[in-house]
Amino acid sequence: MLARCTSAAIVGVEACPVVVEADLGPGLPAFQIVGLPDTAVQESRERIRSALRNSGQRPLVSRLTVNLAPAALRKQGPSFDLPMALALQAAAGRIPLTWLEGLWATGELGLDGSLRPVRGVLAMAEAAQAAGARHLLVPKANGDEAAQIDGLSVLAAADLNEAQDQLNNPQVHPAPDQGRFAEMVDEFRFDLRDLQGQSHGRRALEIAAAGGHHMLLVGPPGCGKSVLARCLPDLLPPLSMEEALAVRRVHSVAFAQPDAGLRSQRPFRAPHHSCTPAALVGGGSPHPVPGEISLAHHGVLFLDELPEFGRHCLDHLREPLEQGAIDIARAGQRLRFPCQFQLVAAANPCPCGWWGDPVHSCSCGDAVRRRYWRQVSGPLLDRIDLHVPVRRLSPTEVSRPVAAETTVQVQQRLDVSRRNTSQRFGRQLFDNRLLDGRQLRLCSPLTSAARDLLDRLADRLGLSMRSLDRLVRVARTIADLANSERIEAEHLAEAATYRGCDLDVT
Ligand SMILES: [Zn+2]
């Protein structure tokens, strides 16, 4: 007899429907899986046999064939265990064929018949809902994740026997409480209150938060660059439901995180500089997975010790920074991972860290320093709007700390400015970073004094059109923070201070 049920293969962050067909035919006992399965799918045979036996089921002694269609799509991972086991049970006449009608299922089987969480359940739930599935059956640990999708009947089971009970007598998994969405935040968070001094860095951080600008912090070790970066996510507006789902979709493809619910806090990723290009931007063979830039989607990517990442890694960032997505080509497939992240990079001014310091002397020499900065290409630096020098605290600032402004105080100021600018171009929370040249000129009337200053700056510094746009873009955000419709000369003058760290390396 032939039985079929539906599952899905994850391609990028999308789920593609896969029909699982099982057939029991006459002949010597054998178990064959066809339809471009990878090794993990082939190993399903052993897991399914043991799981059935240890769940108290009789062994299947006939010629078993499982086909995963469409055959042209590569199938990977253990998530087909459950749909294959159910289709085989139905083909053997042990469960009614009607139970599998309109059913989508996914889950990895343990040898004892237990169901383990799998990756990409959120994407699969969306695909099942769009396809009008009757039920989606998932491992219990993935239940909350699947139930995020409205209008989908989710069944969750802890083991194979419970899965069959669920099909016999469906008990729909309740949707998680949406009210908890806003409260799901990390217990430990960095607060600007904990940062001493650094008024210039704080101001730059506020501008970065207001306009979504990428930022490069340059300063000696231990001056507070990482604390500044870690304070940024909380200064950004909380994720909308739609954004939170997009973030969760990427994380769900990258890890089988069983109990991770939706959260309104923006992701913060800080990969180590020893990471490979594939770990940074995504990839891997034969099954590409999202990299750190995609895990930071709608959040902040912090690259500490930027030049140490090396040019081979950093040059991969240019396209994603521009497009907000990365395309990964592999033999026979092309994947796209989203990656709209805000970049915060930090670097020492030189390998020893003390170049330009009034007290410590730098032991590197110009040639070494140039080689260090050559790892960061000009086009990458060009895409970073704010270049911020961060200086070492003076001994008095360290020994006599003064009460600093807290994250909440800065948040309140940013909320006011966001309300004023949220309707620009009829879109909510449009980051100034994303304004192109034309939009920038439409929304950035310069006063005549500002125009004069811009001409002088362009002339003296020999700025390209792109650099000029960058300058005006930052000035636009500074004017927004000052609640000014027009860009004044003072806004432009402040923007010019974030143009370069005077590294003298080119
Ligand atoms: Zn040095």
Short mmCIF file of C-alpha atoms and ligand atoms in Angstrom, two decimals:
data_model
loop_
_atom_site.label_atom_id
_atom_site.label_comp_id
_atom_site.label_asym_id
_atom_site.label_seq_id
_atom_site.Cartn_x
_atom_site.Cartn_y
_atom_site.Cartn_z
CA MET A 1 0.00 0.00 0.00
CA LEU A 2 1.11 3.56 -0.62
CA ALA A 3 0.87 6.39 1.92
CA ARG A 4 2.02 9.98 1.82
CA CYS A 5 2.37 12.95 4.10
CA THR A 6 4.00 16.37 3.76
CA SER A 7 7.13 17.80 5.31
CA ALA A 8 9.56 20.52 4.21
CA ALA A 9 13.19 21.07 3.34
CA ILE A 10 14.84 24.28 4.51
CA VAL A 11 16.47 26.26 1.70
CA GLY A 12 18.09 29.43 3.03
CA VAL A 13 15.45 30.66 5.47
CA GLU A 14 12.50 29.39 3.45
CA ALA A 15 10.73 26.05 3.75
CA CYS A 16 10.04 24.15 0.51
CA PRO A 17 7.30 21.51 0.70
CA VAL A 18 8.48 17.91 0.37
CA VAL A 19 6.05 15.04 -0.16
CA VAL A 20 7.10 11.93 1.76
CA GLU A 21 5.78 8.80 0.01
CA ALA A 22 6.11 5.36 1.57
CA ASP A 23 5.42 2.07 -0.15
CA LEU A 24 5.40 -1.47 1.23
CA GLY A 25 5.90 -4.00 -1.51
CA PRO A 26 6.52 -7.72 -1.84
CA GLY A 27 10.09 -9.00 -1.84
CA LEU A 28 12.98 -9.54 0.52
CA PRO A 29 13.02 -7.22 3.55
CA ALA A 30 14.86 -4.01 2.63
CA PHE A 31 14.57 -0.29 3.34
CA GLN A 32 15.44 2.21 0.67
CA ILE A 33 15.22 6.02 0.69
CA VAL A 34 15.30 7.82 -2.65
CA GLY A 35 14.95 11.47 -3.69
CA LEU A 36 18.38 13.10 -3.17
CA PRO A 37 18.75 12.41 0.57
CA ASP A 38 21.99 13.27 2.39
CA THR A 39 23.75 11.01 4.90
CA ALA A 40 21.64 12.15 7.86
CA VAL A 41 18.47 11.30 5.93
CA GLN A 42 19.90 7.88 4.97
CA GLU A 43 20.59 7.21 8.65
CA SER A 44 16.88 7.73 9.31
CA ARG A 45 16.43 4.04 8.44
CA GLU A 46 18.24 2.92 11.56
CA ARG A 47 16.53 5.50 13.78
CA ILE A 48 13.06 4.62 12.46
CA ARG A 49 13.60 0.85 12.87
CA SER A 50 14.80 1.23 16.47
CA ALA A 51 12.21 3.86 17.34
CA LEU A 52 9.37 1.63 16.13
CA ARG A 53 10.71 -1.38 18.02
CA ASN A 54 11.29 0.57 21.24
CA SER A 55 7.84 2.16 21.00
CA GLY A 56 6.31 -1.29 21.25
CA GLN A 57 5.51 -1.62 17.53
CA ARG A 58 6.13 -4.75 15.52
CA PRO A 59 9.03 -4.50 13.06
CA LEU A 60 8.19 -3.80 9.41
CA VAL A 61 9.28 -6.89 7.48
CA SER A 62 8.73 -6.19 3.81
CA ARG A 63 10.35 -4.22 1.04
CA LEU A 64 10.10 -0.59 2.19
CA THR A 65 10.64 2.30 -0.19
CA VAL A 66 10.46 5.94 0.82
CA ASN A 67 10.54 8.66 -1.81
CA LEU A 68 11.11 12.32 -1.01
CA ALA A 69 9.66 14.50 -3.77
CA PRO A 70 10.58 16.69 -5.59
CA ALA A 71 13.62 14.54 -6.28
CA ALA A 72 15.66 17.48 -7.60
CA LEU A 73 15.68 19.23 -4.20
CA ARG A 74 18.49 18.21 -1.84
CA LYS A 75 17.15 16.86 1.48
CA GLN A 76 19.25 17.25 4.58
CA GLY A 77 19.15 16.60 8.29
CA PRO A 78 17.12 14.32 10.51
CA SER A 79 13.83 16.25 10.33
CA PHE A 80 12.25 13.73 7.93
CA ASP A 81 12.31 10.92 10.54
CA LEU A 82 8.80 11.56 11.85
CA PRO A 83 6.98 12.01 8.50
CA MET A 84 8.73 8.90 7.14
CA ALA A 85 7.82 6.82 10.19
CA LEU A 86 4.18 7.94 9.99
CA ALA A 87 3.95 7.29 6.25
CA LEU A 88 5.42 3.80 6.76
CA GLN A 89 2.98 3.07 9.59
CA ALA A 90 0.09 4.15 7.34
CA ALA A 91 1.42 2.16 4.39
CA ALA A 92 1.56 -0.90 6.66
CA GLY A 93 -2.08 -0.32 7.57
CA ARG A 94 -1.31 0.30 11.24
CA ILE A 95 -2.76 3.80 11.25
CA PRO A 96 -5.59 5.05 8.99
CA LEU A 97 -4.54 6.82 5.79
CA THR A 98 -7.04 9.59 6.61
CA TRP A 99 -4.86 10.71 9.55
CA LEU A 100 -2.20 11.83 7.10
CA GLU A 101 -4.51 13.86 4.86
CA GLY A 102 -3.44 17.50 4.90
CA LEU A 103 -0.85 16.70 7.57
CA TRP A 104 2.56 18.37 7.70
CA ALA A 105 5.08 16.77 10.05
CA THR A 106 8.67 17.22 11.13
CA GLY A 107 10.87 15.82 13.88
CA GLU A 108 13.98 13.80 14.64
CA LEU A 109 13.46 10.38 16.23
CA GLY A 110 15.60 9.04 19.04
CA LEU A 111 16.24 5.29 19.19
CA ASP A 112 13.75 5.10 22.07
CA GLY A 113 11.04 6.70 19.95
CA SER A 114 11.33 10.15 21.55
CA LEU A 115 11.02 13.23 19.33
CA ARG A 116 13.87 15.74 19.30
CA PRO A 117 13.62 19.38 18.24
CA VAL A 118 14.66 20.31 14.71
CA ARG A 119 15.72 23.48 12.92
CA GLY A 120 13.62 25.75 10.74
CA VAL A 121 10.26 25.00 12.38
CA LEU A 122 9.06 28.61 12.16
CA ALA A 123 9.68 28.74 8.40
CA MET A 124 7.94 25.39 8.07
CA ALA A 125 4.93 26.60 10.06
CA GLU A 126 4.62 29.61 7.75
CA ALA A 127 4.80 27.36 4.68
CA ALA A 128 2.24 24.95 6.17
CA GLN A 129 -0.14 27.79 6.96
CA ALA A 130 0.25 29.23 3.45
CA ALA A 131 -0.42 25.81 1.93
CA GLY A 132 -3.59 25.40 3.99
CA ALA A 133 -2.34 22.43 6.04
CA ARG A 134 -4.90 20.73 8.29
CA HIS A 135 -2.34 20.16 11.08
CA LEU A 136 1.39 20.64 11.62
CA LEU A 137 2.85 17.93 13.86
CA VAL A 138 6.12 18.88 15.59
CA PRO A 139 8.26 17.70 18.51
CA LYS A 140 6.98 19.07 21.83
CA ALA A 141 10.07 21.27 22.26
CA ASN A 142 9.23 23.06 18.98
CA GLY A 143 5.53 23.50 19.85
CA ASP A 144 5.69 27.11 21.03
CA GLU A 145 7.76 28.12 18.04
CA ALA A 146 5.31 26.64 15.51
CA ALA A 147 2.30 28.06 17.35
CA GLN A 148 3.55 31.62 16.73
CA ILE A 149 1.88 31.46 13.34
CA ASP A 150 -1.78 32.48 13.39
CA GLY A 151 -4.38 30.30 11.74
CA LEU A 152 -2.38 27.07 11.93
CA SER A 153 -3.40 24.02 13.94
CA VAL A 154 -0.21 22.83 15.66
CA LEU A 155 0.05 19.40 17.28
CA ALA A 156 3.03 18.71 19.52
CA ALA A 157 4.22 15.31 20.71
CA ALA A 158 7.03 14.07 22.93
CA ASP A 159 7.41 10.68 21.24
CA LEU A 160 6.19 8.53 18.38
CA ASN A 161 3.31 6.97 20.31
CA GLU A 162 2.08 10.38 21.45
CA ALA A 163 2.34 11.59 17.84
CA GLN A 164 -0.03 8.83 16.77
CA ASP A 165 -2.37 9.62 19.68
CA GLN A 166 -2.38 13.27 18.61
CA LEU A 167 -3.42 12.30 15.08
CA ASN A 168 -6.18 10.09 16.48
CA ASN A 169 -7.43 12.72 18.89
CA PRO A 170 -5.94 16.13 18.01
CA GLN A 171 -5.20 18.49 20.94
CA VAL A 172 -4.14 21.79 19.39
CA HIS A 173 -1.03 23.31 21.00
CA PRO A 174 -1.99 26.71 22.50
CA ALA A 175 -0.44 29.84 20.98
CA PRO A 176 2.14 31.47 23.27
CA ASP A 177 0.98 34.49 25.22
CA GLN A 178 1.67 37.53 23.01
CA GLY A 179 1.74 39.71 26.12
CA ARG A 180 5.03 38.08 27.11
CA PHE A 181 6.61 39.20 23.84
CA ALA A 182 7.72 42.60 25.13
CA GLU A 183 8.98 41.20 28.43
CA MET A 184 11.30 38.60 26.95
CA VAL A 185 14.61 40.39 27.45
CA ASP A 186 17.97 39.46 28.86
CA GLU A 187 18.29 39.87 32.59
CA PHE A 188 21.75 41.36 32.37
CA ARG A 189 22.03 44.41 30.17
CA PHE A 190 24.68 47.04 29.79
CA ASP A 191 23.60 50.51 30.84
CA LEU A 192 25.19 53.81 29.88
CA ARG A 193 25.21 54.58 33.60
CA ASP A 194 28.12 52.14 33.92
CA LEU A 195 30.28 54.05 31.46
CA GLN A 196 32.54 56.76 32.83
CA GLY A 197 33.22 59.91 30.82
CA GLN A 198 33.40 59.51 27.02
CA SER A 199 31.01 62.36 26.22
CA HIS A 200 32.09 62.30 22.55
CA GLY A 201 31.53 58.54 22.31
CA ARG A 202 28.13 58.83 24.01
CA ARG A 203 27.04 61.55 21.63
CA ALA A 204 28.16 59.45 18.64
CA LEU A 205 26.26 56.47 20.04
CA GLU A 206 23.10 58.57 20.31
CA ILE A 207 23.49 59.70 16.70
CA ALA A 208 24.10 56.10 15.62
CA ALA A 209 20.95 54.98 17.45
CA ALA A 210 18.85 57.81 16.01
CA GLY A 211 19.88 57.32 12.39
CA GLY A 212 20.89 53.65 12.33
CA HIS A 213 24.37 54.68 11.19
CA HIS A 214 27.26 52.22 11.15
CA MET A 215 29.97 53.25 13.57
CA LEU A 216 33.72 52.72 14.00
CA LEU A 217 35.20 53.37 17.45
CA VAL A 218 38.95 53.88 17.57
CA GLY A 219 40.79 54.12 20.87
CA PRO A 220 43.30 52.50 23.21
CA PRO A 221 42.46 49.24 25.00
CA GLY A 222 40.15 49.45 28.01
CA CYS A 223 38.67 52.86 27.24
CA GLY A 224 35.06 51.64 27.04
CA LYS A 225 34.57 50.85 23.33
CA SER A 226 32.86 47.52 24.01
CA VAL A 227 30.57 48.98 26.67
CA LEU A 228 29.49 51.69 24.22
CA ALA A 229 28.74 49.05 21.58
CA ARG A 230 26.84 46.82 23.99
CA CYS A 231 24.62 49.72 25.03
CA LEU A 232 23.40 50.27 21.47
CA PRO A 233 20.69 47.56 21.16
CA ASP A 234 18.73 49.03 24.07
CA LEU A 235 18.80 52.49 22.50
CA LEU A 236 17.14 51.17 19.35
CA PRO A 237 13.34 50.88 19.18
CA PRO A 238 12.01 47.44 20.21
CA LEU A 239 11.39 44.95 17.42
CA SER A 240 7.94 44.93 15.86
CA MET A 241 6.14 41.59 15.74
CA GLU A 242 7.01 41.26 12.05
CA GLU A 243 10.71 41.96 12.69
CA ALA A 244 10.78 39.58 15.65
CA LEU A 245 9.41 36.81 13.43
CA ALA A 246 12.06 37.57 10.79
CA VAL A 247 14.80 37.38 13.44
CA ARG A 248 13.39 34.16 14.88
CA ARG A 249 13.17 32.61 11.41
CA VAL A 250 16.91 33.06 10.86
CA HIS A 251 17.84 31.84 14.36
CA SER A 252 15.52 28.87 13.98
CA VAL A 253 17.32 27.80 10.79
CA ALA A 254 20.71 28.19 12.47
CA PHE A 255 19.99 26.34 15.72
CA ALA A 256 17.29 24.03 17.03
CA GLN A 257 16.55 26.29 20.00
CA PRO A 258 13.68 24.52 21.64
CA ASP A 259 12.22 27.00 24.08
CA ALA A 260 13.27 30.31 22.56
CA GLY A 261 10.16 32.42 22.20
CA LEU A 262 9.80 35.64 20.27
CA ARG A 263 11.52 38.57 21.89
CA SER A 264 11.33 42.29 21.29
CA GLN A 265 14.98 42.88 22.17
CA ARG A 266 17.23 43.39 19.19
CA PRO A 267 19.90 40.74 18.64
CA PHE A 268 23.50 41.61 19.48
CA ARG A 269 26.22 39.46 17.94
CA ALA A 270 29.90 39.82 18.69
CA PRO A 271 31.91 37.20 16.78
CA HIS A 272 35.57 36.71 17.69
CA HIS A 273 38.13 37.97 15.20
CA SER A 274 39.41 34.44 14.62
CA CYS A 275 36.13 33.44 12.93
CA THR A 276 36.16 32.24 9.33
CA PRO A 277 34.49 34.11 6.45
CA ALA A 278 31.80 31.39 6.33
CA ALA A 279 31.04 31.82 10.04
CA LEU A 280 30.87 35.59 9.58
CA VAL A 281 28.74 35.93 6.46
CA GLY A 282 27.17 32.47 6.18
CA GLY A 283 27.98 29.45 4.10
CA GLY A 284 29.52 26.07 4.75
CA SER A 285 29.40 23.01 2.61
CA PRO A 286 27.36 21.10 1.62
CA HIS A 287 24.57 22.77 3.60
CA PRO A 288 25.05 26.52 4.02
CA VAL A 289 23.85 28.02 7.30
CA PRO A 290 23.35 31.69 8.24
CA GLY A 291 26.44 33.49 9.49
CA GLU A 292 26.87 36.07 12.24
CA ILE A 293 25.71 38.91 9.99
CA SER A 294 22.37 37.15 9.49
CA LEU A 295 22.06 36.25 13.16
CA ALA A 296 22.40 40.01 13.74
CA HIS A 297 19.47 40.69 11.34
CA HIS A 298 17.49 43.71 12.64
CA GLY A 299 20.09 44.08 15.39
CA VAL A 300 23.69 45.01 16.02
CA LEU A 301 26.84 43.29 14.76
CA PHE A 302 29.84 44.20 16.89
CA LEU A 303 33.27 43.52 15.41
CA ASP A 304 35.86 44.18 18.09
CA GLU A 305 39.49 44.48 16.94
CA LEU A 306 38.28 45.10 13.39
CA PRO A 307 41.66 44.90 11.56
CA GLU A 308 42.37 41.53 13.23
CA PHE A 309 39.50 39.96 11.26
CA GLY A 310 41.71 40.29 8.22
CA ARG A 311 40.94 41.47 4.76
CA HIS A 312 39.85 38.02 3.56
CA CYS A 313 36.97 38.20 6.05
CA LEU A 314 36.11 41.89 5.95
CA ASP A 315 35.88 42.20 2.18
CA HIS A 316 32.89 39.84 2.30
CA LEU A 317 30.98 42.47 4.29
CA ARG A 318 30.72 45.03 1.54
CA GLU A 319 27.86 43.49 -0.41
CA PRO A 320 25.74 42.65 2.66
CA LEU A 321 26.23 46.16 4.07
CA GLU A 322 24.92 47.60 0.84
CA GLN A 323 22.08 45.18 0.12
CA GLY A 324 20.86 43.98 3.52
CA ALA A 325 21.04 40.39 2.27
CA ILE A 326 23.69 37.93 1.20
CA ASP A 327 23.54 35.51 -1.69
CA ILE A 328 25.41 32.26 -1.32
CA ALA A 329 25.96 30.17 -4.42
CA ARG A 330 26.63 26.45 -4.13
CA ALA A 331 26.61 23.75 -6.77
CA GLY A 332 23.01 23.45 -7.88
CA GLN A 333 21.55 25.99 -5.48
CA ARG A 334 21.53 29.66 -4.68
CA LEU A 335 20.51 30.82 -1.23
CA ARG A 336 19.71 34.21 0.19
CA PHE A 337 20.01 35.05 3.88
CA PRO A 338 18.70 38.39 5.16
CA CYS A 339 21.19 40.56 7.08
CA GLN A 340 19.99 44.09 7.79
CA PHE A 341 22.31 44.79 10.67
CA GLN A 342 23.83 47.88 12.16
CA LEU A 343 27.60 47.56 12.29
CA VAL A 344 29.61 48.74 15.26
CA ALA A 345 33.32 48.16 14.79
CA ALA A 346 36.06 48.87 17.29
CA ALA A 347 39.77 49.06 16.75
CA ASN A 348 42.96 50.10 18.46
CA PRO A 349 44.72 52.93 16.64
CA CYS A 350 47.74 50.64 16.14
CA PRO A 351 48.72 47.06 17.10
CA CYS A 352 50.08 48.11 20.52
CA GLY A 353 47.11 50.40 21.08
CA TRP A 354 48.85 53.57 22.23
CA TRP A 355 49.37 55.57 19.05
CA GLY A 356 48.40 59.19 19.70
CA ASP A 357 48.26 58.73 23.48
CA PRO A 358 49.75 61.66 25.42
CA VAL A 359 51.33 59.46 28.13
CA HIS A 360 52.12 56.01 26.73
CA SER A 361 54.37 55.85 23.74
CA CYS A 362 53.58 53.72 20.72
CA SER A 363 56.12 51.05 19.91
CA CYS A 364 54.78 50.13 16.49
CA GLY A 365 56.24 52.50 13.94
CA ASP A 366 54.44 53.90 10.92
CA ALA A 367 54.99 50.94 8.61
CA VAL A 368 53.48 48.48 11.09
CA ARG A 369 50.53 50.76 11.74
CA ARG A 370 49.85 51.16 8.03
CA ARG A 371 49.98 47.40 7.52
CA TYR A 372 47.54 46.98 10.42
CA TRP A 373 45.01 49.37 8.91
CA ARG A 374 45.48 48.01 5.40
CA GLN A 375 43.44 44.99 6.55
CA VAL A 376 40.39 47.27 6.50
CA SER A 377 39.70 48.30 2.94
CA GLY A 378 38.81 51.85 1.97
CA PRO A 379 35.41 50.86 0.52
CA LEU A 380 34.47 49.25 3.85
CA LEU A 381 35.53 52.32 5.86
CA ASP A 382 33.60 54.40 3.35
CA ARG A 383 30.37 52.60 4.22
CA ILE A 384 30.76 53.44 7.91
CA ASP A 385 29.13 56.82 8.52
CA LEU A 386 30.54 57.58 11.96
CA HIS A 387 34.26 57.35 12.70
CA VAL A 388 34.64 58.08 16.39
CA PRO A 389 37.89 58.57 18.28
CA VAL A 390 37.55 57.36 21.87
CA ARG A 391 40.22 58.59 24.26
CA ARG A 392 41.61 57.08 27.43
CA LEU A 393 40.10 58.43 30.67
CA SER A 394 42.28 60.79 32.66
CA PRO A 395 43.32 59.63 36.17
CA THR A 396 40.91 62.19 37.71
CA GLU A 397 37.98 60.83 35.69
CA VAL A 398 38.80 57.32 36.88
CA SER A 399 39.28 58.19 40.55
CA ARG A 400 36.38 60.67 40.84
CA PRO A 401 33.47 59.20 38.88
CA VAL A 402 30.52 61.51 38.27
CA ALA A 403 26.93 60.35 37.83
CA ALA A 404 26.43 59.61 34.14
CA GLU A 405 23.28 59.73 32.06
CA THR A 406 21.43 56.40 32.00
CA THR A 407 20.23 54.41 29.01
CA VAL A 408 16.61 55.23 29.91
CA GLN A 409 17.27 58.99 29.78
CA VAL A 410 18.85 58.73 26.33
CA GLN A 411 16.02 56.43 25.19
CA GLN A 412 13.45 59.07 26.09
CA ARG A 413 15.26 61.70 24.03
CA LEU A 414 15.51 59.32 21.09
CA ASP A 415 11.80 58.46 21.29
CA VAL A 416 10.90 62.14 20.86
CA SER A 417 13.16 62.52 17.85
CA ARG A 418 11.83 59.29 16.30
CA ARG A 419 8.25 60.45 16.67
CA ASN A 420 9.14 63.63 14.78
CA THR A 421 10.78 61.85 11.88
CA SER A 422 8.76 58.63 11.72
CA GLN A 423 6.45 59.84 8.99
CA ARG A 424 9.18 60.93 6.60
CA PHE A 425 8.47 59.33 3.21
CA GLY A 426 5.33 57.85 4.77
CA ARG A 427 7.31 55.04 6.37
CA GLN A 428 7.70 54.33 10.02
CA LEU A 429 11.16 54.34 11.56
CA PHE A 430 13.03 54.83 8.34
CA ASP A 431 16.72 54.81 9.23
CA ASN A 432 18.62 57.80 7.88
CA ARG A 433 21.42 55.37 7.03
CA LEU A 434 19.20 53.97 4.28
CA LEU A 435 18.45 57.32 2.64
CA ASP A 436 19.87 57.40 -0.87
CA GLY A 437 21.23 60.56 -2.48
CA ARG A 438 17.90 61.62 -4.00
CA GLN A 439 15.87 61.07 -0.82
CA LEU A 440 18.56 62.83 1.15
CA ARG A 441 18.34 65.96 -1.00
CA LEU A 442 14.53 65.89 -0.75
CA CYS A 443 14.47 65.81 3.03
CA SER A 444 17.58 67.83 3.82
CA PRO A 445 17.15 71.52 3.09
CA LEU A 446 20.42 73.24 4.02
CA THR A 447 20.53 76.80 5.32
CA SER A 448 22.72 79.11 3.24
CA ALA A 449 25.40 79.08 5.96
CA ALA A 450 25.35 75.27 5.91
CA ARG A 451 25.63 75.25 2.13
CA ASP A 452 28.66 77.54 2.29
CA LEU A 453 30.27 75.30 4.87
CA LEU A 454 29.56 72.21 2.78
CA ASP A 455 31.21 73.84 -0.25
CA ARG A 456 34.25 74.77 1.81
CA LEU A 457 34.52 71.26 3.30
CA ALA A 458 34.16 69.63 -0.11
CA ASP A 459 36.83 71.90 -1.48
CA ARG A 460 39.31 71.61 1.35
CA LEU A 461 38.97 67.88 1.99
CA GLY A 462 38.48 66.89 -1.65
CA LEU A 463 35.30 64.92 -0.85
CA SER A 464 33.67 62.63 -3.37
CA MET A 465 29.91 62.69 -4.00
CA ARG A 466 29.58 59.60 -1.83
CA SER A 467 31.50 61.16 1.06
CA LEU A 468 29.42 64.33 0.77
CA ASP A 469 26.22 62.28 0.97
CA ARG A 470 27.60 60.55 4.04
CA LEU A 471 28.32 63.87 5.68
CA VAL A 472 24.85 65.25 4.94
CA ARG A 473 23.24 61.99 6.09
CA VAL A 474 24.87 62.27 9.52
CA ALA A 475 24.04 66.01 9.63
CA ARG A 476 20.40 65.08 8.89
CA THR A 477 20.34 62.84 11.98
CA ILE A 478 21.99 65.52 14.12
CA ALA A 479 19.36 68.01 12.94
CA ASP A 480 16.64 65.44 13.74
CA LEU A 481 18.00 65.13 17.26
CA ALA A 482 17.86 68.92 17.55
CA ASN A 483 14.30 68.78 16.21
CA SER A 484 15.24 71.00 13.28
CA GLU A 485 13.66 70.69 9.85
CA ARG A 486 16.61 72.38 8.14
CA ILE A 487 20.26 71.44 8.43
CA GLU A 488 22.18 74.27 10.06
CA ALA A 489 25.90 74.92 9.74
CA GLU A 490 26.47 73.69 13.29
CA HIS A 491 24.89 70.31 12.47
CA LEU A 492 27.15 69.95 9.48
CA ALA A 493 30.19 71.02 11.47
CA GLU A 494 29.46 68.35 14.09
CA ALA A 495 28.93 65.74 11.37
CA ALA A 496 32.35 66.62 9.96
CA THR A 497 33.98 65.63 13.26
CA TYR A 498 32.84 62.03 12.64
CA ARG A 499 34.36 61.92 9.20
CA GLY A 500 37.68 60.34 9.97
CA CYS A 501 39.77 59.52 12.97
CA ASP A 502 42.79 61.25 11.48
CA LEU A 503 44.54 57.93 11.41
CA ASP A 504 47.01 59.09 8.82
CA VAL A 505 47.17 55.66 7.29
CA THR A 506 46.29 56.26 3.66
ZN ZN B 1 51.46 51.24 18.60
#
